[in-house]
């Protein structure tokens, strides 16, 4: 009876941990702040969570840019989203890549996004931000296709 109880408890613990990590992926391995917290800091003073109909919801919209904020390792997802937002708003695409890994990986992600934009002859702004950035002015800004 005790062996069976131990197996059931082991399964329940594993299930609970997997469920928590699934619901809170940013809590995984102590990765730091959630994307919404970063967005609130970086987009302070400009429109946030702007609904764009069938194109989704832009993280931020300024007078010049439709902006998507994403973790640098998700650059390809962010790139697709920001192109849709820019199409919907007719504003310049702005991709904010937030680094939560080592700097070399983050630089590789940013360069890959810039390469795709350049290869498609697209103009955009890419910001490279650290987790400690409090506004977009704290980030390295790269203009692509100018």
PDB file of C-alpha atoms in Angstrom, residues 36-88:
ATOM      1  CA  UNK A  36       3.730  42.413 -19.473  1.00  0.00           C
ATOM      2  CA  UNK A  37       5.908  44.023 -16.774  1.00  0.00           C
ATOM      3  CA  UNK A  38       8.632  44.772 -19.306  1.00  0.00           C
ATOM      4  CA  UNK A  39       6.085  46.212 -21.748  1.00  0.00           C
ATOM      5  CA  UNK A  40       4.650  48.504 -19.090  1.00  0.00           C
ATOM      6  CA  UNK A  41       8.121  49.923 -18.377  1.00  0.00           C
ATOM      7  CA  UNK A  42       9.344  50.235 -21.952  1.00  0.00           C
ATOM      8  CA  UNK A  43       6.119  51.687 -23.361  1.00  0.00           C
ATOM      9  CA  UNK A  44       5.463  54.132 -20.561  1.00  0.00           C
ATOM     10  CA  UNK A  45       3.981  57.287 -22.047  1.00  0.00           C
ATOM     11  CA  UNK A  46       2.719  55.721 -25.283  1.00  0.00           C
ATOM     12  CA  UNK A  47      -0.401  53.696 -26.129  1.00  0.00           C
ATOM     13  CA  UNK A  48      -0.236  50.091 -24.918  1.00  0.00           C
ATOM     14  CA  UNK A  49      -2.179  46.957 -25.839  1.00  0.00           C
ATOM     15  CA  UNK A  50      -3.749  48.529 -28.926  1.00  0.00           C
ATOM     16  CA  UNK A  51      -6.339  46.285 -30.598  1.00  0.00           C
ATOM     17  CA  UNK A  52      -5.902  46.150 -34.383  1.00  0.00           C
ATOM     18  CA  UNK A  53      -8.880  44.040 -35.430  1.00  0.00           C
ATOM     19  CA  UNK A  54      -7.945  40.845 -37.247  1.00  0.00           C
ATOM     20  CA  UNK A  55      -4.234  41.758 -37.057  1.00  0.00           C
ATOM     21  CA  UNK A  56      -4.125  41.235 -33.287  1.00  0.00           C
ATOM     22  CA  UNK A  57      -3.039  43.547 -30.513  1.00  0.00           C
ATOM     23  CA  UNK A  58       0.114  45.653 -30.693  1.00  0.00           C
ATOM     24  CA  UNK A  59       2.140  45.945 -27.514  1.00  0.00           C
ATOM     25  CA  UNK A  60       2.701  49.670 -28.094  1.00  0.00           C
ATOM     26  CA  UNK A  61       1.795  52.241 -30.709  1.00  0.00           C
ATOM     27  CA  UNK A  62       3.560  55.589 -30.924  1.00  0.00           C
ATOM     28  CA  UNK A  63       3.063  58.343 -33.475  1.00  0.00           C
ATOM     29  CA  UNK A  64       5.717  56.707 -35.666  1.00  0.00           C
ATOM     30  CA  UNK A  65       5.879  52.987 -34.765  1.00  0.00           C
ATOM     31  CA  UNK A  66       3.735  49.913 -34.235  1.00  0.00           C
ATOM     32  CA  UNK A  67       5.783  47.994 -31.669  1.00  0.00           C
ATOM     33  CA  UNK A  68       6.049  44.368 -30.593  1.00  0.00           C
ATOM     34  CA  UNK A  69       8.051  43.505 -27.483  1.00  0.00           C
ATOM     35  CA  UNK A  70       9.406  39.986 -27.252  1.00  0.00           C
ATOM     36  CA  UNK A  71      12.195  37.992 -25.659  1.00  0.00           C
ATOM     37  CA  UNK A  72      15.173  37.953 -28.009  1.00  0.00           C
ATOM     38  CA  UNK A  73      14.998  34.185 -28.510  1.00  0.00           C
ATOM     39  CA  UNK A  74      11.476  34.660 -29.919  1.00  0.00           C
ATOM     40  CA  UNK A  75      12.637  37.215 -32.504  1.00  0.00           C
ATOM     41  CA  UNK A  76      11.026  35.357 -35.417  1.00  0.00           C
ATOM     42  CA  UNK A  77       7.591  35.399 -33.761  1.00  0.00           C
ATOM     43  CA  UNK A  78       7.945  39.066 -32.871  1.00  0.00           C
ATOM     44  CA  UNK A  79       9.004  39.905 -36.405  1.00  0.00           C
ATOM     45  CA  UNK A  80       5.883  38.349 -37.903  1.00  0.00           C
ATOM     46  CA  UNK A  81       3.647  40.092 -35.396  1.00  0.00           C
ATOM     47  CA  UNK A  82       5.160  43.537 -35.869  1.00  0.00           C
ATOM     48  CA  UNK A  83       4.854  43.310 -39.650  1.00  0.00           C
ATOM     49  CA  UNK A  84       1.131  42.620 -39.236  1.00  0.00           C
ATOM     50  CA  UNK A  85       0.798  45.554 -36.816  1.00  0.00           C
ATOM     51  CA  UNK A  86       2.645  47.885 -39.162  1.00  0.00           C
ATOM     52  CA  UNK A  87       0.368  46.826 -42.009  1.00  0.00           C
ATOM     53  CA  UNK A  88      -2.727  47.527 -39.924  1.00  0.00           C
TER      54      UNK A  88
END
